[in-house]
Amino acid sequence: MFEFLFKGLIRDKSRSLLPVIVVSLGVSLSVFFVGYIEGMMGDMVDQNARFGTGHMKVMTREYVKNIAQKPLDLSILDAGDVIDDLKQKYPEVDWVKRFNFGGILDVPDENGQTKTQGIAGGMAFDMTSNNSDLKRLNIADNIVEGRMPKGPFEMLLGQGLAKRMNVKIGDQITYFGSTMDGSMSFQNFTYVGAVQFGLSVMDDKTFLIDIKDAEQILDMEDAVQEIYGYLPNDIYDDQEIEEIKNSYNQSFANDEDEYAPQMLALRDQNGLSTMLDMVNTMSSAFTFFFIIAMSIVLWNTGLLGGLRRYTEFGIRIAIGESKRDIYKSLLLESVIVGAVGSVFGTILGLILTFYLQEVGIDMSDTLGNSNVLFSNVIRAKVVPTQFWIGFFPGVMATFLGALLSGRGIFKRQTSELFNELGV
Amino acid sequence: MSTQKNETNENHIDMNTNNIIEIQNVTKRFPVGETEFTALSNINLKIEKGEFTGLIGPSGSGKTTLLNLIGALDIPSEGEILISGKNVAVKSDAKSALLRNEHIGFIFQSYNLLPVYSIFENVEFPLLLQKKSKAERKEAVMQALEWVGLSDIANKKPSQISGGQAQRVAIARSIVKKPDIVLADEPTANLDSTNAYKIMDILKKLNEELGITFMFSSHDSKVIEYLRRVITLEDGKVKNDETK
Ligand SMILES: Nc1ncnc2c1ncn2[C@@H]1O[C@H](COP(=O)(O)OP(=O)(O)O)[C@@H](O)[C@H]1O
Ligand SMILES: [Mg+2]
């Protein structure tokens, strides 16, 4: 009997091919959507992690309270000890020092008079040694003029800032600012290169120096403003980060010191938590909406197919099949169609996602700039979820469609099915 | 377990009863908008095993309605229909399906073959419902096709054969399970006279050789020639009942 139904299903293209195509398309869209969201979220997480938040970040408690101001005077004082402790507790995590501070940059002319001047934000990380942060931030590949700093007191400028300051490679730039404890500080730097971040806020306002220079001009030799932590291979893992954060903060639970270290996870910063949760909710809402929409489409195709098939049902009833068995066979058919469509759709969706993961769609031509730190390439990411998620809309929608359209068999009087036979 | 047994008993037709079909005070009304339309009123008929009987009468006189009631495709508004002494009206969907599956064959005016299946598969279908083995099915299908003279086209599709051939396939399908009763609703209406006579010859032979009870509905004189008993319906009532 199953063989008989299956033969019919295969031979009647409007019952098999058409719904399989509809399901495949719908499923591939849902599967791709998941990959796209993951990719987008991944990019967002990645960029934040690299420049602003780390996967997690350690500061003093007082600093955390005023985190928006990035107050230097509330920095961690015994940086070496704190980092050693972190490295011992979580050896798999890469712990790095970072500074973000403000100041005035002044470019003098040949007579030592100010030629140009501007307020800028400095960012410092370990640049000279061939370390992980250097690779992570990948500044070297985004230098549009000059080179990376090699010796002490060399400075990189954001592309826009360099233009505004009207500097040439080799020019002197004087930094004016204040040290950690508030005294006046100034230092001459050599301008060695310009960086394109691809984000105008950063291009127009940021200068980069090595961490040792920063420690010196801010008078923070064994202090650090923020310690960033990255999971192995920089792969973001919400749960693991949360665990590390909780265990670390727990270890200071009994410490009353307001300058004791405190760890924040990526999602605790920049409102990322809301963002990430929103994306997750959106993603589930989309999948749910998709099931409904596809059910309606398939219900309608099912309904049309059903009407056309009332002749067949009538004959089968006359020959001695019960309405219930016919209904069951319809549902079985729908599950087969749904499963086959889901398999094809999942494969298609994964291929699409994989393409966008490996190749991406480069938007930089449209946006007018190439070679930037902040990605202009739309990327997706293949995640395990994609292997099964499509079966929900795929099988559920076809099943629901058949469930609804097949009810007509019962609603109609048997003799009415026959009158439609033109008996 | 005992329910199971009852079911089988109930669907077993007692061949000792001579009246294979008994129609007792049957009235059938259809809802038409707010009111009702009486398609059959107070019909009383007895059909004996082995009869070759036809319901004749103008279009709309209630022939199809009565055949549907006998085949348990519909239930009477009043009265009872007994097949071998058992009331079919009270049967559930599943049980009336089983009754049809085991005891009743249908032939329609429009042959109603399933288009995606081959001739062989169309005839085989009732046996699949009976869960017969592959070997049994093959033998029975080929025999049925032989009765109607179509063993050579078993692998063709319904779209590849003529109307006369299609109706013969439908006959093979209706008799492949060796039913007790075949209900044939205007079986010749779509056929030319050569094919109509051919069909009636086949049906008569099946009636004589296999002892199948035939109940026709028709207003075709070619069919009426063959009938041994002619029941005339008019406006849902039996107007005349004549055995030749
Ligand atoms: N399902 C139905 N609903 C309403 N009226 C019906 C229905 N089936 C049949 N009828 C009516 O009952 C009468 C008898 O129909 P039918 O048995 O098909 O006649 P015949 O087969 O003799 O031409 C007709 O007037 C027909 O319109
Ligand atoms: Mg009729």
JSON list of N, CA and C in Angstrom, two decimals, chain B residues 61-99:
[
{"chain": "B", "resi": 61, "resn": "SER", "atom": "N", "xyz": [-34.43, 10.98, -11.29]},
{"chain": "B", "resi": 61, "resn": "SER", "atom": "CA", "xyz": [-35.47, 10.19, -10.63]},
{"chain": "B", "resi": 61, "resn": "SER", "atom": "C", "xyz": [-34.97, 9.50, -9.35]},
{"chain": "B", "resi": 62, "resn": "GLY", "atom": "N", "xyz": [-33.69, 9.55, -9.11]},
{"chain": "B", "resi": 62, "resn": "GLY", "atom": "CA", "xyz": [-33.19, 9.01, -7.83]},
{"chain": "B", "resi": 62, "resn": "GLY", "atom": "C", "xyz": [-32.37, 7.74, -7.96]},
{"chain": "B", "resi": 63, "resn": "LYS", "atom": "N", "xyz": [-31.99, 7.37, -9.17]},
{"chain": "B", "resi": 63, "resn": "LYS", "atom": "CA", "xyz": [-31.26, 6.11, -9.39]},
{"chain": "B", "resi": 63, "resn": "LYS", "atom": "C", "xyz": [-29.89, 6.10, -8.68]},
{"chain": "B", "resi": 64, "resn": "THR", "atom": "N", "xyz": [-29.13, 7.15, -8.95]},
{"chain": "B", "resi": 64, "resn": "THR", "atom": "CA", "xyz": [-27.80, 7.22, -8.35]},
{"chain": "B", "resi": 64, "resn": "THR", "atom": "C", "xyz": [-27.90, 7.28, -6.83]},
{"chain": "B", "resi": 65, "resn": "THR", "atom": "N", "xyz": [-28.85, 8.07, -6.35]},
{"chain": "B", "resi": 65, "resn": "THR", "atom": "CA", "xyz": [-29.03, 8.18, -4.91]},
{"chain": "B", "resi": 65, "resn": "THR", "atom": "C", "xyz": [-29.27, 6.81, -4.28]},
{"chain": "B", "resi": 66, "resn": "LEU", "atom": "N", "xyz": [-30.09, 6.01, -4.93]},
{"chain": "B", "resi": 66, "resn": "LEU", "atom": "CA", "xyz": [-30.40, 4.69, -4.38]},
{"chain": "B", "resi": 66, "resn": "LEU", "atom": "C", "xyz": [-29.17, 3.78, -4.42]},
{"chain": "B", "resi": 67, "resn": "LEU", "atom": "N", "xyz": [-28.43, 3.82, -5.52]},
{"chain": "B", "resi": 67, "resn": "LEU", "atom": "CA", "xyz": [-27.20, 3.00, -5.60]},
{"chain": "B", "resi": 67, "resn": "LEU", "atom": "C", "xyz": [-26.20, 3.42, -4.52]},
{"chain": "B", "resi": 68, "resn": "ASN", "atom": "N", "xyz": [-26.06, 4.74, -4.31]},
{"chain": "B", "resi": 68, "resn": "ASN", "atom": "CA", "xyz": [-25.15, 5.22, -3.26]},
{"chain": "B", "resi": 68, "resn": "ASN", "atom": "C", "xyz": [-25.56, 4.72, -1.88]},
{"chain": "B", "resi": 69, "resn": "LEU", "atom": "N", "xyz": [-26.88, 4.66, -1.66]},
{"chain": "B", "resi": 69, "resn": "LEU", "atom": "CA", "xyz": [-27.35, 4.17, -0.35]},
{"chain": "B", "resi": 69, "resn": "LEU", "atom": "C", "xyz": [-27.03, 2.69, -0.20]},
{"chain": "B", "resi": 70, "resn": "ILE", "atom": "N", "xyz": [-27.24, 1.93, -1.29]},
{"chain": "B", "resi": 70, "resn": "ILE", "atom": "CA", "xyz": [-26.95, 0.49, -1.22]},
{"chain": "B", "resi": 70, "resn": "ILE", "atom": "C", "xyz": [-25.45, 0.25, -0.97]},
{"chain": "B", "resi": 71, "resn": "GLY", "atom": "N", "xyz": [-24.64, 1.09, -1.59]},
{"chain": "B", "resi": 71, "resn": "GLY", "atom": "CA", "xyz": [-23.19, 0.95, -1.42]},
{"chain": "B", "resi": 71, "resn": "GLY", "atom": "C", "xyz": [-22.67, 1.59, -0.15]},
{"chain": "B", "resi": 72, "resn": "ALA", "atom": "N", "xyz": [-23.58, 2.06, 0.71]},
{"chain": "B", "resi": 72, "resn": "ALA", "atom": "CA", "xyz": [-23.20, 2.66, 1.99]},
{"chain": "B", "resi": 72, "resn": "ALA", "atom": "C", "xyz": [-22.28, 3.88, 1.81]},
{"chain": "B", "resi": 73, "resn": "LEU", "atom": "N", "xyz": [-22.44, 4.54, 0.66]},
{"chain": "B", "resi": 73, "resn": "LEU", "atom": "CA", "xyz": [-21.71, 5.80, 0.47]},
{"chain": "B", "resi": 73, "resn": "LEU", "atom": "C", "xyz": [-22.50, 6.94, 1.09]},
{"chain": "B", "resi": 74, "resn": "ASP", "atom": "N", "xyz": [-23.74, 6.67, 1.41]},
{"chain": "B", "resi": 74, "resn": "ASP", "atom": "CA", "xyz": [-24.60, 7.68, 2.00]},
{"chain": "B", "resi": 74, "resn": "ASP", "atom": "C", "xyz": [-25.60, 6.93, 2.88]},
{"chain": "B", "resi": 75, "resn": "ILE", "atom": "N", "xyz": [-26.22, 7.65, 3.81]},
{"chain": "B", "resi": 75, "resn": "ILE", "atom": "CA", "xyz": [-27.19, 6.95, 4.66]},
{"chain": "B", "resi": 75, "resn": "ILE", "atom": "C", "xyz": [-28.60, 7.48, 4.42]},
{"chain": "B", "resi": 76, "resn": "PRO", "atom": "N", "xyz": [-29.60, 6.61, 4.49]},
{"chain": "B", "resi": 76, "resn": "PRO", "atom": "CA", "xyz": [-30.98, 7.04, 4.27]},
{"chain": "B", "resi": 76, "resn": "PRO", "atom": "C", "xyz": [-31.46, 7.96, 5.38]},
{"chain": "B", "resi": 77, "resn": "SER", "atom": "N", "xyz": [-32.38, 8.87, 5.03]},
{"chain": "B", "resi": 77, "resn": "SER", "atom": "CA", "xyz": [-32.97, 9.73, 6.05]},
{"chain": "B", "resi": 77, "resn": "SER", "atom": "C", "xyz": [-33.93, 8.92, 6.92]},
{"chain": "B", "resi": 78, "resn": "GLU", "atom": "N", "xyz": [-34.61, 8.00, 6.26]},
{"chain": "B", "resi": 78, "resn": "GLU", "atom": "CA", "xyz": [-35.51, 7.10, 6.99]},
{"chain": "B", "resi": 78, "resn": "GLU", "atom": "C", "xyz": [-35.40, 5.72, 6.38]},
{"chain": "B", "resi": 79, "resn": "GLY", "atom": "N", "xyz": [-35.75, 4.71, 7.15]},
{"chain": "B", "resi": 79, "resn": "GLY", "atom": "CA", "xyz": [-35.77, 3.34, 6.64]},
{"chain": "B", "resi": 79, "resn": "GLY", "atom": "C", "xyz": [-34.43, 2.65, 6.79]},
{"chain": "B", "resi": 80, "resn": "GLU", "atom": "N", "xyz": [-34.39, 1.43, 6.28]},
{"chain": "B", "resi": 80, "resn": "GLU", "atom": "CA", "xyz": [-33.20, 0.62, 6.46]},
{"chain": "B", "resi": 80, "resn": "GLU", "atom": "C", "xyz": [-32.77, -0.02, 5.15]},
{"chain": "B", "resi": 81, "resn": "ILE", "atom": "N", "xyz": [-31.48, -0.19, 5.02]},
{"chain": "B", "resi": 81, "resn": "ILE", "atom": "CA", "xyz": [-30.94, -0.95, 3.90]},
{"chain": "B", "resi": 81, "resn": "ILE", "atom": "C", "xyz": [-30.19, -2.14, 4.46]},
{"chain": "B", "resi": 82, "resn": "LEU", "atom": "N", "xyz": [-30.63, -3.32, 4.12]},
{"chain": "B", "resi": 82, "resn": "LEU", "atom": "CA", "xyz": [-29.99, -4.52, 4.64]},
{"chain": "B", "resi": 82, "resn": "LEU", "atom": "C", "xyz": [-29.21, -5.20, 3.53]},
{"chain": "B", "resi": 83, "resn": "ILE", "atom": "N", "xyz": [-27.95, -5.45, 3.78]},
{"chain": "B", "resi": 83, "resn": "ILE", "atom": "CA", "xyz": [-27.16, -6.26, 2.87]},
{"chain": "B", "resi": 83, "resn": "ILE", "atom": "C", "xyz": [-26.99, -7.60, 3.57]},
{"chain": "B", "resi": 84, "resn": "SER", "atom": "N", "xyz": [-27.56, -8.65, 2.99]},
{"chain": "B", "resi": 84, "resn": "SER", "atom": "CA", "xyz": [-27.58, -9.97, 3.63]},
{"chain": "B", "resi": 84, "resn": "SER", "atom": "C", "xyz": [-28.07, -9.89, 5.06]},
{"chain": "B", "resi": 85, "resn": "GLY", "atom": "N", "xyz": [-29.12, -9.14, 5.25]},
{"chain": "B", "resi": 85, "resn": "GLY", "atom": "CA", "xyz": [-29.75, -9.07, 6.56]},
{"chain": "B", "resi": 85, "resn": "GLY", "atom": "C", "xyz": [-29.13, -8.11, 7.55]},
{"chain": "B", "resi": 86, "resn": "LYS", "atom": "N", "xyz": [-28.02, -7.44, 7.16]},
{"chain": "B", "resi": 86, "resn": "LYS", "atom": "CA", "xyz": [-27.37, -6.50, 8.10]},
{"chain": "B", "resi": 86, "resn": "LYS", "atom": "C", "xyz": [-27.62, -5.06, 7.65]},
{"chain": "B", "resi": 87, "resn": "ASN", "atom": "N", "xyz": [-28.02, -4.25, 8.62]},
{"chain": "B", "resi": 87, "resn": "ASN", "atom": "CA", "xyz": [-28.30, -2.84, 8.33]},
{"chain": "B", "resi": 87, "resn": "ASN", "atom": "C", "xyz": [-27.00, -2.08, 8.05]},
{"chain": "B", "resi": 88, "resn": "VAL", "atom": "N", "xyz": [-26.86, -1.51, 6.86]},
{"chain": "B", "resi": 88, "resn": "VAL", "atom": "CA", "xyz": [-25.61, -0.82, 6.53]},
{"chain": "B", "resi": 88, "resn": "VAL", "atom": "C", "xyz": [-25.59, 0.62, 7.02]},
{"chain": "B", "resi": 89, "resn": "ALA", "atom": "N", "xyz": [-26.77, 1.18, 7.30]},
{"chain": "B", "resi": 89, "resn": "ALA", "atom": "CA", "xyz": [-26.83, 2.60, 7.65]},
{"chain": "B", "resi": 89, "resn": "ALA", "atom": "C", "xyz": [-26.14, 2.91, 8.96]},
{"chain": "B", "resi": 90, "resn": "VAL", "atom": "N", "xyz": [-26.12, 1.95, 9.86]},
{"chain": "B", "resi": 90, "resn": "VAL", "atom": "CA", "xyz": [-25.57, 2.23, 11.19]},
{"chain": "B", "resi": 90, "resn": "VAL", "atom": "C", "xyz": [-24.07, 2.02, 11.26]},
{"chain": "B", "resi": 91, "resn": "LYS", "atom": "N", "xyz": [-23.48, 1.62, 10.15]},
{"chain": "B", "resi": 91, "resn": "LYS", "atom": "CA", "xyz": [-22.04, 1.32, 10.18]},
{"chain": "B", "resi": 91, "resn": "LYS", "atom": "C", "xyz": [-21.20, 2.59, 10.22]},
{"chain": "B", "resi": 92, "resn": "SER", "atom": "N", "xyz": [-20.07, 2.48, 10.88]},
{"chain": "B", "resi": 92, "resn": "SER", "atom": "CA", "xyz": [-19.12, 3.60, 10.91]},
{"chain": "B", "resi": 92, "resn": "SER", "atom": "C", "xyz": [-18.45, 3.74, 9.55]},
{"chain": "B", "resi": 93, "resn": "ASP", "atom": "N", "xyz": [-17.73, 4.84, 9.41]},
{"chain": "B", "resi": 93, "resn": "ASP", "atom": "CA", "xyz": [-16.97, 5.09, 8.19]},
{"chain": "B", "resi": 93, "resn": "ASP", "atom": "C", "xyz": [-16.07, 3.91, 7.87]},
{"chain": "B", "resi": 94, "resn": "ALA", "atom": "N", "xyz": [-15.34, 3.44, 8.88]},
{"chain": "B", "resi": 94, "resn": "ALA", "atom": "CA", "xyz": [-14.39, 2.36, 8.65]},
{"chain": "B", "resi": 94, "resn": "ALA", "atom": "C", "xyz": [-15.09, 1.06, 8.28]},
{"chain": "B", "resi": 95, "resn": "LYS", "atom": "N", "xyz": [-16.23, 0.81, 8.95]},
{"chain": "B", "resi": 95, "resn": "LYS", "atom": "CA", "xyz": [-16.93, -0.46, 8.69]},
{"chain": "B", "resi": 95, "resn": "LYS", "atom": "C", "xyz": [-17.63, -0.44, 7.34]},
{"chain": "B", "resi": 96, "resn": "SER", "atom": "N", "xyz": [-18.18, 0.70, 6.97]},
{"chain": "B", "resi": 96, "resn": "SER", "atom": "CA", "xyz": [-18.82, 0.73, 5.65]},
{"chain": "B", "resi": 96, "resn": "SER", "atom": "C", "xyz": [-17.75, 0.63, 4.56]},
{"chain": "B", "resi": 97, "resn": "ALA", "atom": "N", "xyz": [-16.55, 1.17, 4.85]},
{"chain": "B", "resi": 97, "resn": "ALA", "atom": "CA", "xyz": [-15.45, 1.02, 3.90]},
{"chain": "B", "resi": 97, "resn": "ALA", "atom": "C", "xyz": [-15.09, -0.46, 3.75]},
{"chain": "B", "resi": 98, "resn": "LEU", "atom": "N", "xyz": [-15.07, -1.14, 4.87]},
{"chain": "B", "resi": 98, "resn": "LEU", "atom": "CA", "xyz": [-14.73, -2.57, 4.85]},
{"chain": "B", "resi": 98, "resn": "LEU", "atom": "C", "xyz": [-15.79, -3.38, 4.10]},
{"chain": "B", "resi": 99, "resn": "LEU", "atom": "N", "xyz": [-17.05, -2.99, 4.31]},
{"chain": "B", "resi": 99, "resn": "LEU", "atom": "CA", "xyz": [-18.14, -3.66, 3.59]},
{"chain": "B", "resi": 99, "resn": "LEU", "atom": "C", "xyz": [-17.95, -3.52, 2.08]}
]
